[in-house]
Coordinates of C-alpha atoms and ligand atoms in Angstrom, one line a residue:
X1 CA 0.0 0.0 0.0
X2 CA 1.2 3.5 -0.9
X3 CA -1.6 5.7 0.4
X4 CA -2.8 4.6 3.8
X5 CA -5.4 6.0 6.2
X6 CA -4.9 5.8 9.9
X7 CA -8.4 5.4 11.5
X8 CA -9.2 5.4 15.2
X9 CA -11.6 2.5 15.6
X10 CA -13.2 3.5 19.0
X11 CA -14.0 6.9 20.7
X12 CA -10.6 8.5 20.1
X13 CA -7.2 8.3 21.9
X14 CA -6.4 4.8 20.4
X15 CA -2.7 5.8 19.8
X16 CA -3.1 7.3 16.3
X17 CA -0.2 9.8 17.1
X18 CA 2.1 7.0 18.0
X19 CA 1.3 4.7 15.1
X20 CA 1.3 7.6 12.5
X21 CA 4.7 8.7 13.7
X22 CA 5.9 5.1 13.5
X23 CA 4.6 4.5 10.0
X24 CA 5.9 8.0 9.0
X25 CA 9.4 6.6 9.4
X26 CA 8.8 4.6 6.2
X27 CA 6.7 7.3 4.4
X28 CA 7.2 10.6 2.6
X29 CA 4.0 12.5 3.5
X30 CA 1.6 12.8 6.5
X31 CA -1.8 14.5 6.0
X32 CA -4.3 15.5 8.7
X33 CA -7.7 15.6 6.9
X34 CA -10.3 16.6 9.6
X35 CA -10.9 17.9 13.1
X36 CA -8.9 20.6 14.8
X37 CA -7.3 21.2 18.1
X38 CA -9.9 18.9 19.8
X39 CA -7.3 16.2 18.9
X40 CA -4.5 15.3 21.3
X41 CA -2.0 13.0 19.7
X42 CA 1.0 11.8 21.7
X43 CA 4.3 10.8 20.1
X44 CA 7.2 9.5 22.3
X45 CA 10.8 8.8 21.3
X46 CA 14.3 9.4 22.8
X47 CA 12.7 9.9 26.3
X48 CA 10.7 12.9 25.0
X49 CA 6.9 13.2 24.8
X50 CA 5.2 15.5 22.3
X51 CA 1.5 16.4 22.5
X52 CA 0.2 17.4 19.1
X53 CA -3.3 19.0 18.5
X54 CA -3.3 20.5 15.1
X55 CA 0.0 19.5 13.6
X56 CA 0.3 16.2 11.7
X57 CA 2.2 13.5 13.7
X58 CA 4.9 13.5 10.9
X59 CA 6.1 16.9 12.1
X60 CA 8.8 15.5 14.3
X61 CA 10.4 13.8 11.4
X62 CA 12.4 16.3 9.3
X63 CA 12.2 14.2 6.1
X64 CA 8.4 14.2 6.1
X65 CA 6.2 16.6 4.1
X66 CA 3.3 17.5 6.5
X67 CA -0.1 18.7 5.1
X68 CA -3.1 20.2 6.9
X69 CA -5.9 19.6 4.4
X70 CA -9.1 21.3 3.5
X71 CA -11.3 19.3 5.9
X72 CA -9.6 20.7 9.0
X73 CA -10.7 23.5 11.2
X74 CA -7.7 25.5 12.2
X75 CA -7.3 27.8 15.2
X76 CA -4.5 30.2 14.1
X77 CA -3.5 31.0 17.7
X78 CA -3.0 27.3 18.7
X79 CA -1.3 26.7 15.4
X80 CA 1.4 29.3 16.2
X81 CA 1.8 28.1 19.8
X82 CA 2.3 24.5 18.7
X83 CA 4.9 25.3 16.0
X84 CA 6.7 27.6 18.4
X85 CA 7.1 24.7 20.8
X86 CA 8.7 22.5 18.1
X87 CA 12.4 22.9 17.7
X88 CA 12.8 20.4 14.8
X89 CA 13.2 21.2 11.2
X90 CA 10.0 20.5 9.4
X91 CA 8.1 20.9 6.1
X92 CA 4.5 22.0 6.5
X93 CA 1.7 23.2 4.2
X94 CA -1.8 24.4 5.2
X95 CA -4.8 24.2 2.8
X96 CA -6.2 27.6 1.7
X97 CA -9.6 25.9 1.8
X98 CA -9.4 24.8 5.5
X99 CA -11.8 26.6 7.9
X100 CA -10.6 29.1 10.5
X101 CA -11.6 28.7 14.2
X102 CA -12.1 32.1 15.7
X103 CA -12.2 33.0 19.5
X104 CA -16.0 33.4 18.9
X105 CA -16.3 29.7 18.2
X106 CA -14.9 28.8 21.6
X107 CA -17.2 31.2 23.4
X108 CA -20.2 29.6 21.5
X109 CA -19.0 26.1 22.2
X110 CA -18.9 26.9 26.0
X111 CA -22.3 28.7 25.8
X112 CA -24.0 25.8 24.1
X113 CA -22.5 23.2 26.4
X114 CA -23.6 25.2 29.5
X115 CA -27.1 25.6 28.0
X116 CA -27.6 21.9 27.6
X117 CA -27.4 21.0 31.3
X118 CA -27.4 17.2 31.7
X119 CA -27.7 16.8 27.9
X120 CA -24.2 18.2 27.4
X121 CA -21.9 16.4 25.0
X122 CA -18.7 17.1 27.0
X123 CA -16.9 18.8 24.1
X124 CA -13.2 19.8 24.3
X125 CA -14.3 23.5 24.2
X126 CA -12.0 24.2 21.3
X127 CA -14.8 25.7 19.2
X128 CA -15.0 22.7 16.8
X129 CA -18.8 22.3 16.5
X130 CA -19.5 26.0 16.0
X131 CA -16.7 26.3 13.4
X132 CA -18.0 23.4 11.3
X133 CA -21.5 24.8 11.8
X134 CA -20.4 28.1 10.2
X135 CA -18.7 26.2 7.4
X136 CA -21.9 24.4 6.5
X137 CA -23.9 27.6 6.9
X138 CA -21.5 29.1 4.3
X139 CA -20.5 32.0 6.5
X140 CA -17.1 30.8 7.8
X141 CA -13.7 32.4 7.1
X142 CA -11.6 30.0 5.1
X143 CA -7.8 30.1 5.5
X144 CA -7.7 32.0 2.1
X145 CA -9.9 34.8 3.5
X146 CA -7.9 34.9 6.8
X147 CA -4.5 35.3 5.2
X148 CA -5.8 37.9 2.7
X149 CA -4.3 40.6 4.9
X150 CA -5.6 43.5 2.9
X151 CA -9.2 42.3 3.4
X152 CA -9.0 40.6 6.7
X153 CA -10.7 43.4 8.8
X154 CA -13.5 43.6 6.2
X155 CA -13.9 39.8 6.1
X156 CA -14.2 39.8 9.9
X157 CA -16.8 42.6 9.8
X158 CA -18.8 40.7 7.1
X159 CA -18.7 37.6 9.2
X160 CA -19.9 39.4 12.4
X161 CA -22.7 41.0 10.4
X162 CA -23.9 37.6 9.1
X163 CA -23.7 36.2 12.6
X164 CA -25.4 39.1 14.3
X165 CA -28.7 37.6 15.2
X166 CA -27.1 34.4 16.6
X167 CA -24.6 36.3 18.7
X168 CA -27.3 38.6 20.0
X169 CA -29.3 35.5 21.1
X170 CA -26.3 34.2 23.0
X171 CA -25.6 37.6 24.6
X172 CA -22.2 37.7 22.9
X173 CA -20.7 40.8 21.2
X174 CA -17.4 41.4 19.3
X175 CA -15.8 44.3 17.5
X176 CA -14.3 43.6 14.1
X177 CA -11.4 46.1 14.6
X178 CA -10.5 44.5 18.0
X179 CA -10.6 41.0 16.5
X180 CA -8.5 42.2 13.6
X181 CA -5.9 43.7 16.0
X182 CA -5.7 40.5 18.0
X183 CA -5.6 38.1 15.0
X184 CA -3.5 40.0 12.4
X185 CA -0.1 38.7 13.8
X186 CA -1.5 35.2 13.5
X187 CA -2.7 35.7 10.0
X188 CA 0.7 37.1 9.0
X189 CA 2.4 34.0 10.6
X190 CA 0.0 31.5 9.0
X191 CA 0.3 33.0 5.5
X192 CA 3.7 31.5 4.7
X193 CA 2.4 28.0 5.1
X194 CA -0.7 28.3 2.9
X195 CA -1.2 26.7 -0.5
X196 CA -3.7 24.7 -2.5
X197 CA -2.9 21.4 -0.9
X198 CA -5.1 19.4 -3.3
X199 CA -2.8 20.4 -6.1
X200 CA 0.3 19.6 -3.9
X201 CA -1.1 16.3 -2.8
X202 CA -2.0 15.2 -6.3
X203 CA 1.5 16.1 -7.5
X204 CA 3.0 14.0 -4.6
X205 CA 0.8 11.1 -5.6
X206 CA 2.0 11.4 -9.3
X207 CA 5.5 11.2 -7.9
X208 CA 4.5 7.9 -6.2
X209 CA 5.2 9.1 -2.7
X210 CA 4.1 7.0 0.3
X211 CA 1.4 8.9 2.1
X212 CA -0.2 8.5 5.6
X213 CA -3.6 10.2 6.1
X214 CA -3.8 10.7 9.9
X215 CA -7.4 10.6 11.3
X216 CA -8.2 12.5 14.4
X217 CA -10.9 11.4 16.9
X218 CA -12.3 7.9 16.3
X219 CA -14.9 6.3 14.1
X220 CA -17.6 6.3 16.8
X221 CA -17.2 10.1 17.1
X222 CA -18.0 10.4 13.3
X223 CA -20.8 12.9 12.6
X224 CA -22.2 10.5 10.0
X225 CA -21.6 7.0 11.4
X226 CA -20.9 7.6 15.1
X227 CA -22.9 7.5 18.3
X228 CA -24.8 10.7 17.5
X229 CA -25.3 13.2 19.2
X230 CA -22.3 12.3 21.3
X231 CA -19.9 12.8 18.4
X232 CA -17.6 15.4 17.0
X233 CA -18.6 17.5 14.0
X234 CA -16.4 15.9 11.3
X235 CA -15.8 12.4 9.8
X236 CA -12.7 10.7 10.9
X237 CA -13.2 7.5 8.8
X238 CA -11.4 6.4 5.6
X239 CA -14.1 7.5 3.2
X240 CA -13.7 11.1 4.5
X241 CA -10.2 11.3 3.1
X242 CA -10.8 12.0 -0.6
X243 CA -13.4 14.7 0.1
X244 CA -11.4 16.4 2.8
X245 CA -8.1 16.4 1.0
X246 CA -9.1 17.0 -2.7
X247 CA -8.0 13.7 -4.2
X248 CA -10.0 11.0 -6.0
X249 CA -11.5 8.2 -3.9
X250 CA -9.7 5.4 -5.8
X251 CA -6.3 6.9 -4.9
X252 CA -6.7 5.6 -1.3
X253 CA -5.2 2.1 -1.0
X254 CA -6.4 1.0 2.4
X255 CA -6.8 1.8 6.1
X256 CA -5.0 0.8 9.3
X257 CA -7.5 0.7 12.1
X258 CA -6.0 1.6 15.4
X259 CA -7.6 0.0 18.5
X260 CA -6.8 -0.1 22.1
X261 CA -6.7 -3.6 23.7
X262 CA -9.5 -2.2 25.8
X263 CA -11.9 0.7 25.4
X264 CA -11.9 4.3 26.6
X265 CA -14.2 7.3 26.1
X266 CA -13.8 10.9 27.2
X267 CA -16.9 13.1 27.3
X268 CA -20.5 12.0 27.7
X269 CA -22.6 9.3 25.9
X270 CA -23.5 5.6 26.3
X271 CA -20.6 3.2 26.9
X272 CA -21.9 -0.4 27.2
X273 CA -18.7 -2.1 28.5
X274 CA -17.7 0.7 30.9
X275 CA -16.1 -0.6 34.1
X276 CA -17.1 0.9 37.4
X277 CA -15.0 -1.2 39.7
X278 CA -11.5 -0.4 41.0
X279 CA -10.1 -2.0 37.8
X280 CA -11.1 1.1 35.9
X281 CA -9.0 3.2 38.3
X282 CA -6.1 0.8 38.0
X283 CA -6.1 0.9 34.2
X284 CA -6.5 4.6 34.2
X285 CA -3.5 5.2 36.4
X286 CA -1.3 2.6 34.8
X287 CA -1.9 3.9 31.3
X288 CA -2.3 7.5 32.4
X289 CA -5.7 7.7 30.7
X290 CA -6.3 11.4 31.0
X291 CA -7.2 13.6 28.0
X292 CA -4.3 15.1 26.2
X293 CA -6.3 18.2 25.2
X294 CA -8.5 18.7 28.3
X295 CA -6.8 16.7 31.1
X296 CA -10.2 15.0 31.9
X297 CA -10.0 11.4 33.2
X298 CA -11.0 9.0 30.5
X299 CA -13.8 6.5 31.1
X300 CA -12.5 2.9 30.9
X301 CA -14.2 -0.3 29.6
X302 CA -13.6 -3.8 28.4
X303 CA -12.9 -4.4 24.7
X304 CA -16.1 -4.2 22.7
X305 CA -15.9 -6.0 19.3
X306 CA -19.5 -4.9 18.3
X307 CA -18.0 -1.4 18.1
X308 CA -15.0 -2.6 16.2
X309 CA -17.1 -4.5 13.7
X310 CA -19.2 -1.4 13.2
X311 CA -16.1 0.6 12.5
X312 CA -14.8 -2.0 10.1
X313 CA -18.1 -1.8 8.1
X314 CA -18.5 2.0 7.9
X315 CA -14.8 2.8 7.4
X316 CA -13.2 -0.2 5.8
X317 CA -10.1 -1.5 7.6
X318 CA -7.4 -3.4 5.9
X319 CA -5.2 -4.1 9.0
X320 CA -5.4 -3.7 12.7
X321 CA -2.8 -2.0 14.9
X322 CA -3.5 -2.9 18.5
X323 CA -2.2 -0.6 21.2
X324 CA -1.7 -0.6 24.9
X325 CA -1.5 -4.4 25.1
X326 CA 1.0 -4.0 28.0
X327 CA -1.6 -2.4 30.2
X328 CA -3.6 -5.6 30.4
X329 CA -0.7 -7.5 32.2
X330 CA -1.7 -8.5 35.7
X331 CA -5.5 -8.7 35.1
X332 CA -6.7 -12.2 35.9
X333 CA -9.8 -12.3 33.6
X334 CA -10.1 -10.4 30.4
X335 CA -13.7 -9.8 29.2
X336 CA -14.4 -9.2 25.5
X337 CA -17.9 -8.0 24.5
X338 CA -19.2 -10.1 21.5
X339 CA -22.8 -8.9 21.2
X340 CA -25.4 -6.8 23.0
X341 CA -28.8 -7.6 24.4
X342 CA -31.5 -5.1 23.6
X343 CA -35.1 -5.7 24.7
X344 CA -34.4 -9.5 25.2
X345 CA -32.9 -9.8 21.7
X346 CA -29.2 -10.5 21.0
X347 CA -27.9 -7.9 18.5
X348 CA -24.6 -7.4 16.7
X349 CA -24.9 -3.8 15.8
X350 CA -24.7 -0.3 17.3
X351 CA -28.3 0.9 17.7
X352 CA -28.8 4.2 15.9
X353 CA -31.4 5.3 18.5
X354 CA -29.3 6.6 21.3
X355 CA -32.0 5.5 23.9
X356 CA -31.6 2.0 22.6
X357 CA -27.9 2.2 22.7
X358 CA -28.1 3.4 26.3
X359 CA -30.3 0.3 27.1
X360 CA -28.1 -2.2 25.3
X361 CA -26.2 -4.5 27.7
X362 CA -23.0 -6.3 26.7
X363 CA -22.5 -10.1 26.4
X364 CA -19.0 -11.2 27.2
X365 CA -16.6 -14.0 26.6
X366 CA -13.9 -14.3 29.2
X367 CA -10.2 -15.0 28.5
X368 CA -7.5 -15.8 31.0
X369 CA -5.1 -13.0 31.5
X370 CA -1.3 -13.1 31.9
X371 CA 1.0 -11.7 34.6
X372 CA 4.3 -11.1 32.8
X373 CA 5.4 -7.5 32.0
X374 CA 5.5 -7.4 28.2
X375 CA 6.7 -3.8 27.7
X376 CA 10.2 -4.8 26.8
X377 CA 9.5 -7.7 24.4
X378 CA 10.8 -7.4 20.9
X379 CA 9.0 -10.1 19.1
X380 CA 5.6 -11.9 18.9
X381 CA 7.1 -15.2 20.1
X382 CA 8.1 -13.6 23.4
X383 CA 4.4 -12.9 24.3
X384 CA 2.9 -15.0 27.0
X385 CA 0.6 -17.7 25.7
X386 CA -2.6 -16.0 26.9
X387 CA -1.6 -12.7 25.3
X388 CA -1.2 -14.5 22.0
X389 CA -4.7 -16.0 22.6
X390 CA -6.0 -12.5 23.3
X391 CA -4.7 -11.2 20.0
X392 CA -5.9 -14.3 18.1
X393 CA -9.3 -13.8 19.5
X394 CA -9.4 -10.2 18.3
X395 CA -8.4 -11.3 14.8
X396 CA -11.1 -14.0 14.9
X397 CA -13.9 -11.7 16.2
X398 CA -13.1 -8.9 13.7
X399 CA -11.8 -11.0 10.8
X400 CA -9.1 -8.4 10.2
X401 CA -5.4 -9.3 10.2
X402 CA -3.1 -7.6 12.8
X403 CA -0.3 -5.7 11.2
X404 CA 1.4 -4.5 14.5
X405 CA 0.9 -4.4 18.2
X406 CA 2.2 -1.9 20.7
X407 CA 3.5 -2.6 24.2
X408 CA 4.5 0.9 25.3
X409 CA 4.3 4.6 24.3
X410 CA 7.8 4.7 22.8
X411 CA 8.4 4.3 19.1
X412 CA 10.7 1.3 19.9
X413 CA 7.9 -0.5 21.8
X414 CA 6.2 -1.6 18.5
X415 CA 6.1 -5.1 17.1
X416 CA 5.4 -5.4 13.4
X417 CA 3.8 -8.6 12.2
X418 CA 3.3 -7.5 8.6
X419 CA 5.0 -5.0 6.3
X420 CA 2.1 -3.2 4.8
X421 CA 4.2 -1.0 2.5
X422 CA 5.3 -4.0 0.3
Ligands
GDP501 P1 -4.4 9.5 19.9 O1 -5.3 10.6 20.2 O2 -5.1 8.4 19.2 O3 -3.1 9.8 19.2 O4 -4.0 8.8 21.4 P2 -3.5 9.7 22.7 O5 -2.1 10.2 22.5 O6 -4.6 10.7 23.0 O7 -3.6 8.6 23.8 C1 -2.9 7.4 23.7 C2 -2.0 7.3 24.9 O8 -1.4 6.0 25.0 C3 -0.8 8.3 24.9 O9 -0.4 8.7 26.2 C4 0.3 7.4 24.3 O10 1.6 7.8 24.6 C5 0.0 6.1 24.9 N1 0.4 4.9 24.2 C6 0.2 4.6 22.9 N2 0.5 3.3 22.6 C7 0.8 2.7 23.8 C8 1.1 1.4 24.2 O11 1.2 0.5 23.5 N3 1.3 1.2 25.6 C9 1.3 2.2 26.5 N4 1.5 1.9 27.8 N5 0.9 3.5 26.1 C10 0.7 3.7 24.8
IMO502 P1 -8.1 12.3 19.4 O1 -7.7 12.8 18.0 C1 -11.2 11.6 22.3 C2 -14.8 14.0 22.0 C3 -15.1 15.0 23.1 C4 -16.6 15.0 23.1 C5 -16.9 14.9 21.6 C6 -17.2 16.2 21.0 O2 -7.1 12.7 20.4 O3 -8.4 10.9 19.4 P2 -15.7 18.2 20.2 O4 -14.7 19.1 21.0 O5 -15.0 17.5 19.1 O6 -16.9 19.0 19.7 O7 -16.2 17.1 21.2 O8 -15.8 14.3 21.0 N1 -13.5 14.2 21.4 C7 -12.5 13.3 21.6 N2 -12.4 12.3 22.4 N3 -10.2 11.9 21.5 C8 -10.3 13.0 20.7 O9 -9.3 13.2 19.7 C9 -11.5 13.7 20.7 N4 -11.9 14.8 20.0 C10 -13.1 15.1 20.4 O10 -14.6 14.5 24.3 O11 -17.1 13.8 23.7
MG503 MG1 -5.9 11.8 21.8

């Protein structure tokens, strides 16, 4: 495969940053195609940990061309802050067609969340939903409008005019000239990176470059195929790539589905296999399951293969990459959810009615665990027998081959079973 999508198969935080950075070592280009600074992707190597929100996870590799494509929503203030923190040499391009996240969007995000009471989604408060809303309403500032320095103040004034009734209803008010003053330095900074990335990407494809398309969030947070309304406002799945990068659908060769060896969720919404015993606390502390973007504790659950089969179907997954297997060492019994019961019926799908999903209860099989620390192993054969059984069971229940598994956060703690590039 030459052009590979990295897809989160659960509710985000599956280790996409780690695996993208790992695959980037054998690639030429990394493209982020959706989402914005709601993402928090962790990359660890040489004893250093990097937390990336907007930047593609190839940015730490000086040989990689990094692209932020048209489907993204970009907060220019966070963009500069993130790049300032990176000392490496890098190559980076930003799509002139991506959408700008303004301070207004964060204020609206908070306002809407607060207005929902116990119906809140638990967003990251980065303005993601409101920015995508403006895009679909055809009033957003695109990157091209934002870096048009001569017209920026006028563009901001036009935007505020089109938004006036909504802002009034929220009790929010802004001045175009003040916004202009605040944002101009960021527009000047961003401008040097901006280009038509569809043209660039198609040229790179013609040159036969190896390209990783890095999804943010997870398939169950997809606005189209996720657990609506507890989702984000973009589509993180493989079919989203052509639309959100400006390439033809048939130029995507396949997708690597990243899945944790268990399940986590941050934010609100149903979670059938959620663990409420002390085990959740133990896993959370061992794996440091706290949001990279918000610091919130992540909810923890057993592996749920109904969710994984849903993702396989809606996204298309060629190979699995299984992360955080090391975290399961020392747990006596490992439960895997294989179906749900809903109104006395056994079902093997994610109910689209959120009340039904809330009611669905998991049916488990139980596998024996293992005690050995596996974080330093270098090959599959060093895995304890029961860990091998656990991986085999995942392959069997998903009918997708495993291309690699991961036993620690560092680049080196990655065990490849299949070379997907050849
Ligand atoms: P992303 O949003 O999908 O990129 O994932 P996050 O970075 O938000 O969360 C994954 C967390 O698990 C990060 O802290 C990673 O450093 C860490 N991680 C990734 N793979 C492994 C692994 O195999 N074992 C352990 N212990 N940690 C891992
Ligand atoms: P990465 O890329 C986990 C969740 C939020 C909330 C919902 C909507 O690190 O996997 P939003 O701010 O997007 O409007 O929030 O989606 N969410 C994530 N959860 N990982 C992420 O990104 C997430 N990005 C958004 O917690 O439930
Ligand atoms: Mg994350």
